Short mmCIF file of C-alpha atoms in Angstrom, two decimals:
data_model
loop_
_atom_site.label_atom_id
_atom_site.label_comp_id
_atom_site.label_asym_id
_atom_site.label_seq_id
_atom_site.Cartn_x
_atom_site.Cartn_y
_atom_site.Cartn_z
CA UNK A 141 -29.86 17.98 28.66
CA UNK A 142 -31.32 14.97 26.87
CA UNK A 143 -32.42 11.54 28.11
CA UNK A 144 -31.71 8.44 26.01
CA UNK A 145 -33.60 5.18 26.43
CA UNK A 146 -33.83 1.95 24.44
CA UNK A 147 -37.41 1.71 23.18
CA UNK A 148 -40.47 3.74 22.24
CA UNK A 149 -42.51 2.48 25.22
CA UNK A 150 -39.74 3.57 27.58
CA UNK A 151 -39.68 7.01 25.95
CA UNK A 152 -43.46 7.34 26.33
CA UNK A 153 -43.22 6.26 29.98
CA UNK A 154 -40.62 8.94 30.72
CA UNK A 155 -42.67 11.54 28.83
CA UNK A 156 -45.75 10.61 30.83
CA UNK A 157 -44.04 11.24 34.18
CA UNK A 158 -42.72 14.64 33.13
CA UNK A 159 -39.37 14.08 31.39
CA UNK A 160 -40.20 15.52 27.97
CA UNK A 161 -36.61 15.87 26.74
CA UNK A 162 -36.37 12.16 25.98
CA UNK A 163 -35.33 10.28 22.84
CA UNK A 164 -35.61 6.58 22.06
CA UNK A 165 -32.73 4.99 20.19
CA UNK A 166 -35.30 2.50 18.83
CA UNK A 167 -32.78 -0.16 17.78
CA UNK A 168 -31.72 -1.32 21.23
CA UNK A 169 -28.56 -0.88 23.25
CA UNK A 170 -26.20 -2.26 20.60
CA UNK A 171 -27.77 -0.56 17.60
CA UNK A 172 -26.64 3.03 18.23
CA UNK A 173 -26.02 4.59 14.82
CA UNK A 174 -22.85 6.63 14.19
CA UNK A 175 -24.72 9.68 12.92
CA UNK A 176 -26.59 9.98 16.22
CA UNK A 177 -23.33 10.88 17.96
CA UNK A 178 -23.18 14.11 15.96
CA UNK A 179 -26.81 14.93 16.77
CA UNK A 180 -25.95 14.78 20.48
CA UNK A 181 -22.82 16.93 20.27
CA UNK A 182 -24.56 20.12 21.46
CA UNK A 183 -25.93 18.62 24.68
CA UNK A 184 -23.86 19.29 27.79
CA UNK A 185 -25.61 16.54 29.75
CA UNK A 186 -26.71 13.15 28.41
CA UNK A 187 -28.71 10.92 30.76
CA UNK A 188 -28.61 7.24 29.83
CA UNK A 189 -31.72 5.37 30.92
CA UNK A 190 -31.03 2.01 29.30
CA UNK A 191 -32.55 -1.28 30.42
CA UNK A 192 -31.28 -2.98 33.55
CA UNK A 193 -30.38 -6.19 31.74
CA UNK A 194 -26.91 -7.23 30.58
CA UNK A 195 -27.33 -5.92 27.03
CA UNK A 196 -28.62 -2.57 28.26
CA UNK A 197 -25.80 -2.06 30.72
CA UNK A 198 -23.18 -3.15 28.17
CA UNK A 199 -24.61 -0.63 25.70
CA UNK A 200 -24.54 2.02 28.41
CA UNK A 201 -20.85 1.50 29.11
CA UNK A 202 -20.05 1.72 25.41
CA UNK A 203 -22.00 4.96 25.02
CA UNK A 204 -20.32 6.53 28.05
CA UNK A 205 -16.95 5.99 26.37
CA UNK A 206 -18.15 7.20 22.98
CA UNK A 207 -20.03 10.27 24.24
CA UNK A 208 -17.55 11.17 26.99
CA UNK A 209 -17.59 10.45 30.72
CA UNK A 210 -17.63 14.14 31.57
CA UNK A 211 -21.18 14.67 30.24
CA UNK A 212 -22.82 11.27 30.73
CA UNK A 213 -25.09 10.46 33.67
CA UNK A 214 -26.26 6.88 34.11
CA UNK A 215 -29.62 6.04 35.67
CA UNK A 216 -29.28 3.17 38.15
CA UNK A 217 -31.93 0.84 36.77
CA UNK A 218 -33.25 -2.12 38.80
CA UNK A 219 -31.99 -5.47 37.49
CA UNK A 220 -33.86 -6.71 34.46
CA UNK A 221 -36.27 -3.77 34.30
CA UNK A 222 -36.77 -0.93 31.84
CA UNK A 223 -38.43 2.47 32.28
CA UNK A 224 -41.87 1.16 31.35
CA UNK A 225 -41.57 -1.71 33.85
CA UNK A 226 -40.70 0.75 36.60
CA UNK A 227 -43.67 2.97 35.75
CA UNK A 228 -46.06 0.03 35.95
CA UNK A 229 -44.61 -1.41 39.17
CA UNK A 230 -43.69 1.70 41.13
CA UNK A 231 -45.66 4.61 39.68
CA UNK A 232 -45.03 8.03 38.16
CA UNK A 233 -43.25 9.70 41.07
CA UNK A 234 -40.74 6.88 41.56
CA UNK A 235 -39.70 6.87 37.89
CA UNK A 236 -39.50 10.66 37.72
CA UNK A 237 -37.23 10.88 40.77
CA UNK A 238 -35.09 7.92 39.70
CA UNK A 239 -34.11 9.85 36.55
CA UNK A 240 -34.13 13.33 38.09
CA UNK A 241 -31.76 12.38 40.92
CA UNK A 242 -29.16 10.77 38.69
CA UNK A 243 -25.66 12.11 39.32
CA UNK A 244 -22.35 11.71 37.56
CA UNK A 245 -19.82 9.18 38.82
CA UNK A 246 -17.82 10.88 41.62
CA UNK A 247 -14.52 9.35 40.41
CA UNK A 248 -14.32 8.58 36.73
CA UNK A 249 -12.82 5.22 35.87
CA UNK A 250 -13.18 3.73 39.36
CA UNK A 251 -15.46 0.75 39.99
CA UNK A 252 -16.10 -1.45 43.02
CA UNK A 253 -14.68 -4.93 42.37
CA UNK A 254 -17.86 -6.60 43.62
CA UNK A 255 -19.86 -4.57 41.09
CA UNK A 256 -17.57 -5.70 38.28
CA UNK A 257 -17.96 -9.34 39.36
CA UNK A 258 -21.73 -8.95 39.46
CA UNK A 259 -21.76 -7.38 36.00
CA UNK A 260 -19.47 -10.00 34.47
CA UNK A 261 -21.52 -12.81 35.98
CA UNK A 262 -24.65 -11.35 34.40
CA UNK A 263 -22.85 -11.08 31.05
CA UNK A 264 -21.75 -14.72 31.24
CA UNK A 265 -25.22 -15.94 32.12
CA UNK A 266 -26.87 -13.95 29.33
CA UNK A 267 -24.24 -14.70 26.69
CA UNK A 268 -23.48 -10.99 26.22
CA UNK A 269 -19.88 -11.17 27.44
CA UNK A 270 -17.58 -9.92 24.65
CA UNK A 271 -15.71 -12.65 22.81
CA UNK A 272 -12.32 -12.24 21.22
CA UNK A 273 -11.81 -11.81 17.51
CA UNK A 274 -10.38 -14.72 15.53
CA UNK A 275 -7.41 -14.43 13.19
CA UNK A 276 -8.18 -15.22 9.55
CA UNK A 277 -5.98 -18.36 9.37
CA UNK A 278 -6.56 -21.30 11.77
CA UNK A 279 -2.89 -21.72 12.66
CA UNK A 280 -2.75 -18.05 13.72
CA UNK A 281 -5.65 -18.66 16.10
CA UNK A 282 -3.87 -21.69 17.57
CA UNK A 283 -0.53 -19.95 18.06
CA UNK A 284 -1.72 -16.46 18.98
CA UNK A 285 -5.12 -16.98 20.61
CA UNK A 286 -8.06 -14.61 20.38
CA UNK A 287 -7.73 -10.85 19.97
CA UNK A 288 -9.34 -9.41 23.11
CA UNK A 289 -10.78 -5.97 23.73
CA UNK A 290 -8.28 -3.57 25.26
CA UNK A 291 -5.28 -5.30 23.69
CA UNK A 292 -2.24 -4.08 21.77
CA UNK A 293 -0.67 -6.33 19.13
CA UNK A 294 2.72 -5.71 17.52
CA UNK A 295 3.61 -7.08 14.06
CA UNK A 296 7.26 -6.92 13.08
CA UNK A 297 9.25 -7.85 9.99
CA UNK A 298 11.81 -6.49 7.59
CA UNK A 299 10.88 -4.06 4.88
CA UNK A 300 8.91 -5.64 2.05
CA UNK A 301 7.99 -8.96 3.73
CA UNK A 302 4.25 -8.21 3.58
CA UNK A 303 3.41 -6.89 7.07
CA UNK A 304 1.12 -4.19 5.70
CA UNK A 305 -0.53 -6.56 3.23
CA UNK A 306 -1.23 -9.13 5.96
CA UNK A 307 -2.74 -6.69 8.46
CA UNK A 308 -4.72 -4.88 5.77
CA UNK A 309 -6.19 -8.24 4.76
CA UNK A 310 -6.95 -9.09 8.40
CA UNK A 311 -8.75 -5.79 8.95
CA UNK A 312 -10.89 -6.54 5.90
CA UNK A 313 -11.82 -9.98 7.23
CA UNK A 314 -12.84 -8.62 10.63
CA UNK A 315 -14.91 -5.88 8.97
CA UNK A 316 -16.68 -8.48 6.83
CA UNK A 317 -17.66 -10.24 10.06
CA UNK A 318 -19.29 -7.02 11.27
CA UNK A 319 -16.54 -5.52 13.44
CA UNK A 320 -15.78 -1.91 12.39
CA UNK A 321 -12.06 -1.54 11.60
CA UNK A 322 -9.78 1.33 10.59
CA UNK A 323 -6.44 1.04 8.81
CA UNK A 324 -4.17 4.08 9.25
CA UNK A 325 -1.08 4.26 7.08
CA UNK A 326 1.29 7.15 7.63
CA UNK A 327 2.96 6.61 4.26
CA UNK A 328 0.03 6.16 1.84
CA UNK A 329 -3.06 8.04 0.73
CA UNK A 330 -6.52 6.59 1.20
CA UNK A 331 -6.70 5.97 -2.56
CA UNK A 332 -3.52 3.90 -2.46
CA UNK A 333 -4.76 1.83 0.49
CA UNK A 334 -8.15 1.40 -1.16
CA UNK A 335 -6.53 0.24 -4.39
CA UNK A 336 -4.84 -2.53 -2.41
CA UNK A 337 -8.23 -3.56 -1.06
CA UNK A 338 -9.70 -3.58 -4.57
CA UNK A 339 -6.85 -5.77 -5.82
CA UNK A 340 -7.20 -8.16 -2.86
CA UNK A 341 -10.98 -8.49 -3.08
CA UNK A 342 -11.17 -8.97 -6.84
CA UNK A 343 -7.89 -10.81 -7.43
CA UNK A 344 -6.74 -8.19 -9.92
CA UNK A 345 -3.22 -6.96 -10.65
CA UNK A 346 -2.60 -3.23 -10.52
CA UNK A 347 -2.21 -2.78 -14.30
CA UNK A 348 -5.48 -4.66 -14.94
CA UNK A 349 -7.72 -2.46 -12.80
CA UNK A 350 -10.75 -0.98 -14.60
CA UNK A 351 -13.85 0.97 -13.57
CA UNK A 352 -15.77 -2.29 -13.76
CA UNK A 353 -13.35 -3.89 -11.26
CA UNK A 354 -13.78 -0.95 -8.89
CA UNK A 355 -17.57 -1.25 -9.26
CA UNK A 356 -17.40 -4.92 -8.24
CA UNK A 357 -15.27 -4.05 -5.20
CA UNK A 358 -17.74 -1.34 -4.24
CA UNK A 359 -20.60 -3.82 -4.47
CA UNK A 360 -18.82 -6.15 -2.07
CA UNK A 361 -17.80 -3.42 0.39
CA UNK A 362 -20.82 -1.09 0.32
CA UNK A 363 -22.17 -2.35 3.66
CA UNK A 364 -18.87 -3.41 5.24
CA UNK A 365 -17.69 -1.21 8.19
CA UNK A 366 -14.15 -0.87 6.83
CA UNK A 367 -12.40 2.50 7.17
CA UNK A 368 -9.05 3.94 6.22
CA UNK A 369 -7.43 7.18 7.36
CA UNK A 370 -5.01 9.46 5.57
CA UNK A 371 -1.99 11.27 7.01
CA UNK A 372 -2.32 14.97 7.75
CA UNK A 373 0.28 17.56 8.64
CA UNK A 374 0.32 16.40 12.27
CA UNK A 375 0.08 12.64 11.70
CA UNK A 376 3.62 12.25 13.01
CA UNK A 377 2.33 13.15 16.47
CA UNK A 378 0.73 10.26 18.34
CA UNK A 379 -1.65 12.60 20.18
CA UNK A 380 -3.11 13.78 16.87
CA UNK A 381 -3.52 10.19 15.69
CA UNK A 382 -5.24 9.23 18.95
CA UNK A 383 -7.55 12.22 18.55
CA UNK A 384 -8.45 10.87 15.10
CA UNK A 385 -9.06 7.45 16.64
CA UNK A 386 -11.27 9.04 19.32
CA UNK A 387 -13.47 10.53 16.63
CA UNK A 388 -13.62 7.30 14.61
CA UNK A 389 -14.54 5.35 17.74
CA UNK A 390 -17.16 7.91 18.77
CA UNK A 391 -18.76 8.55 15.37
CA UNK A 392 -18.38 5.19 13.62
CA UNK A 393 -18.02 2.73 16.49
CA UNK A 394 -14.66 1.48 15.19
CA UNK A 395 -13.35 -1.35 17.39
CA UNK A 396 -10.01 -2.32 15.79
CA UNK A 397 -7.35 0.18 14.72
CA UNK A 398 -4.21 -0.63 12.75
CA UNK A 399 -1.22 1.73 12.66
CA UNK A 400 1.26 1.40 9.80
CA UNK A 401 3.82 2.03 11.06
CA UNK A 402 5.54 2.97 14.33
CA UNK A 403 8.28 4.89 12.54
CA UNK A 404 5.78 7.40 11.10
CA UNK A 405 4.81 8.40 14.65
CA UNK A 406 8.36 8.80 15.97
CA UNK A 407 10.50 9.87 13.02
CA UNK A 408 10.81 13.55 14.03
CA UNK A 409 11.66 12.96 17.70
CA UNK A 410 15.13 13.80 18.99
CA UNK A 411 15.25 10.68 21.14
CA UNK A 412 13.57 8.13 18.88
CA UNK A 413 13.88 5.20 21.28
CA UNK A 414 12.27 7.10 24.14
CA UNK A 415 9.52 8.36 21.85
CA UNK A 416 8.79 4.85 20.64
CA UNK A 417 8.13 3.76 24.21
CA UNK A 418 5.87 6.77 24.78
CA UNK A 419 3.89 6.12 21.59
CA UNK A 420 3.33 2.44 22.35
CA UNK A 421 2.35 3.23 25.96
CA UNK A 422 -0.24 5.77 24.82
CA UNK A 423 -1.71 3.43 22.22
CA UNK A 424 -1.98 0.67 24.83
CA UNK A 425 -3.62 2.98 27.38
CA UNK A 426 -6.07 4.20 24.77
CA UNK A 427 -7.04 0.65 23.77
CA UNK A 428 -7.61 -0.35 27.40
CA UNK A 429 -9.73 2.70 28.21
CA UNK A 430 -11.99 2.32 25.16
CA UNK A 431 -12.12 -1.51 25.17
CA UNK A 432 -10.78 -1.47 21.61
CA UNK A 433 -7.84 -3.19 19.89
CA UNK A 434 -4.75 -1.59 18.34
CA UNK A 435 -2.51 -3.46 15.89
CA UNK A 436 0.86 -1.75 15.49
CA UNK A 437 3.21 -2.52 12.60
CA UNK A 438 6.88 -2.00 13.50
CA UNK A 439 10.27 -2.54 11.90
CA UNK A 440 13.07 -4.54 13.52
CA UNK A 441 16.43 -3.14 14.36
CA UNK A 442 19.21 -4.07 11.98
CA UNK A 443 20.34 -7.58 12.83
CA UNK A 444 23.96 -8.21 13.68
CA UNK A 445 26.21 -9.59 10.95
CA UNK A 446 26.61 -12.94 12.70
CA UNK A 447 22.87 -13.62 12.31
CA UNK A 448 23.07 -13.09 8.55
CA UNK A 449 20.34 -12.58 5.95
CA UNK A 450 18.46 -15.64 7.22
CA UNK A 451 18.27 -14.32 10.78
CA UNK A 452 14.85 -14.26 12.43
CA UNK A 453 13.71 -11.28 14.48
CA UNK A 454 13.05 -11.81 18.19
CA UNK A 455 11.05 -9.74 20.66
CA UNK A 456 14.24 -7.81 21.50
CA UNK A 457 14.68 -6.79 17.86
CA UNK A 458 11.43 -4.81 17.60
CA UNK A 459 12.25 -1.24 16.54
CA UNK A 460 14.61 0.35 19.08
CA UNK A 461 12.83 0.23 22.42
CA UNK A 462 12.91 -2.86 24.60
CA UNK A 463 9.66 -1.68 26.19
CA UNK A 464 7.57 -2.19 23.05
CA UNK A 465 6.92 -5.91 23.48
CA UNK A 466 6.49 -5.42 27.23
CA UNK A 467 3.51 -3.16 26.56
CA UNK A 468 2.06 -5.52 23.95
CA UNK A 469 -0.44 -8.24 24.73
CA UNK A 470 0.72 -10.24 21.75
CA UNK A 471 2.88 -10.08 18.68
CA UNK A 472 4.47 -11.98 15.85
CA UNK A 473 7.12 -11.59 13.18
CA UNK A 474 6.60 -11.95 9.43
CA UNK A 475 9.55 -13.64 7.70
CA UNK A 476 10.37 -14.34 4.07
CA UNK A 477 13.52 -16.05 2.89
CA UNK A 478 15.97 -14.10 0.74
CA UNK A 479 16.82 -15.81 -2.56
CA UNK A 480 19.57 -15.34 -5.09
CA UNK A 481 18.84 -13.00 -8.03
CA UNK A 482 17.98 -14.84 -11.25
CA UNK A 483 17.88 -11.95 -13.69
CA UNK A 484 19.03 -8.35 -14.03
CA UNK A 485 15.42 -7.30 -13.38
CA UNK A 486 15.65 -8.92 -9.96
CA UNK A 487 18.50 -6.61 -9.05
CA UNK A 488 16.86 -3.53 -10.55
CA UNK A 489 13.53 -4.13 -8.81
CA UNK A 490 15.15 -4.29 -5.39
CA UNK A 491 14.77 -6.51 -2.36
CA UNK A 492 11.13 -7.57 -2.84
CA UNK A 493 11.89 -9.55 -5.98
CA UNK A 494 14.67 -11.33 -4.08
CA UNK A 495 12.35 -12.70 -1.43
CA UNK A 496 10.55 -16.03 -1.59
CA UNK A 497 6.76 -15.87 -1.74
CA UNK A 498 6.72 -18.46 1.05
CA UNK A 499 6.03 -16.55 4.25
CA UNK A 500 6.41 -17.67 7.86
CA UNK A 501 4.72 -16.18 10.92
CA UNK A 502 6.42 -16.75 14.27
CA UNK A 503 4.81 -15.78 17.55
CA UNK A 504 6.88 -13.36 19.65
CA UNK A 505 4.38 -13.10 22.48
CA UNK A 506 1.14 -14.98 23.11
CA UNK A 507 -0.20 -14.86 26.64
CA UNK A 508 -3.14 -17.19 26.17
CA UNK A 509 -2.00 -19.53 23.40
CA UNK A 510 0.67 -22.00 22.33
CA UNK A 511 2.97 -19.57 20.56
CA UNK A 512 5.57 -20.90 18.15
CA UNK A 513 5.58 -21.08 14.36
CA UNK A 514 2.35 -21.00 12.37
CA UNK A 515 1.45 -22.71 9.11
CA UNK A 516 3.23 -21.02 6.21
CA UNK A 517 1.51 -18.60 3.86
CA UNK A 518 2.07 -17.67 0.23
CA UNK A 519 2.15 -14.02 -0.75
CA UNK A 520 0.18 -13.26 -3.91
CA UNK A 521 1.97 -9.97 -4.36
CA UNK A 522 0.22 -8.95 -7.57
CA UNK A 523 -3.14 -9.27 -5.79
CA UNK A 524 -1.97 -7.80 -2.46
CA UNK A 525 -3.07 -10.76 -0.35
CA UNK A 526 -1.91 -13.94 1.38
CA UNK A 527 -3.24 -17.48 1.06
CA UNK A 528 -2.51 -20.41 3.35
CA UNK A 529 0.05 -22.90 2.01
CA UNK A 530 -1.14 -26.46 1.46
CA UNK A 531 0.73 -29.66 0.46
CA UNK A 532 -1.24 -29.66 -2.79
CA UNK A 533 0.49 -26.43 -3.83
CA UNK A 534 3.69 -27.10 -5.78
CA UNK A 535 5.40 -24.21 -4.01
CA UNK A 536 4.98 -26.08 -0.73
CA UNK A 537 8.25 -27.83 -1.55
CA UNK A 538 10.00 -24.58 -0.68
CA UNK A 539 9.37 -25.47 2.94
CA UNK A 540 12.17 -27.99 2.87
CA UNK A 541 14.61 -25.28 1.86
CA UNK A 542 13.94 -22.97 4.84
#
């Protein structure tokens, strides 16, 4: 077994009273480095002796999830005290027994409500209570609200409207703010996804990419906790994808996971609709348990002929299962107007060239916000990114045609 504590003085205090198998994480409760997870993989029992303040207990809960409840034992520390404080106030024997008598939780996942209230009150008073993530455009924040831990978001839209581009860009923005994110695409390699990031960051079209452009993108992303994952032979199975997410959460501390798209996790099932419900349920359960966020990209069902090419998707149009939006905490549709072909190239290049660059986001579900339509965006397709539309932009006049 091994004992983990927050600081060097705590480690020395535990060593002094007889617990020699102790390691200090040295950077505090929230500074646990990803590579340390691997160093602890051989220990069957990990005793967490973090400080009794809000930050220490928050860090403890995070480590229990990352290391595994089955092998973590949490020392019940007095409020506001660390191991060194206890040694000074109560003596060697008290500290030794406090750690030595630690036992695992008798029922994993069960907490007394009064204990949760007490913990949340302490978090509020100390300012350590987790805050939701903000969307990258102000109107999205207003219509959708914050992105909370333990939430599942569903993004829907027809093929080619820019769902993947939008969520990829959002994952980059969150990572730049310091939140580790992972973008999983079941239809693209990591090199393809990364090329999109390079284009977006540097404002470079695909045919203009050079080693110098890649070097500039690397310079900007070298210290950004942005990850991407590639499909493997079992990526069509949601359990294999969740296992990948488990490892990314444990080793790299990833907090937001994007899945592009639902179809890649259900395509081989005999009953696709039933499998879609199972996949979404498992992703939601996983996000809740780990206090993480999952963003799921989905396709709408084919709209009826009476709704026409201008028809907007509703919550009932998401993929094929009516349960998908019920599981979700929030969601929105991405919509671009179809236009008439102007040249033969338009027809040859397919549907994307026949769509307006003006893009609308419409909330499908927003529990803690206003909902409704958000400010329009323009898709800069050659750079794989969106920008917010403004009246100063000449293309803003397209608004009157939608």
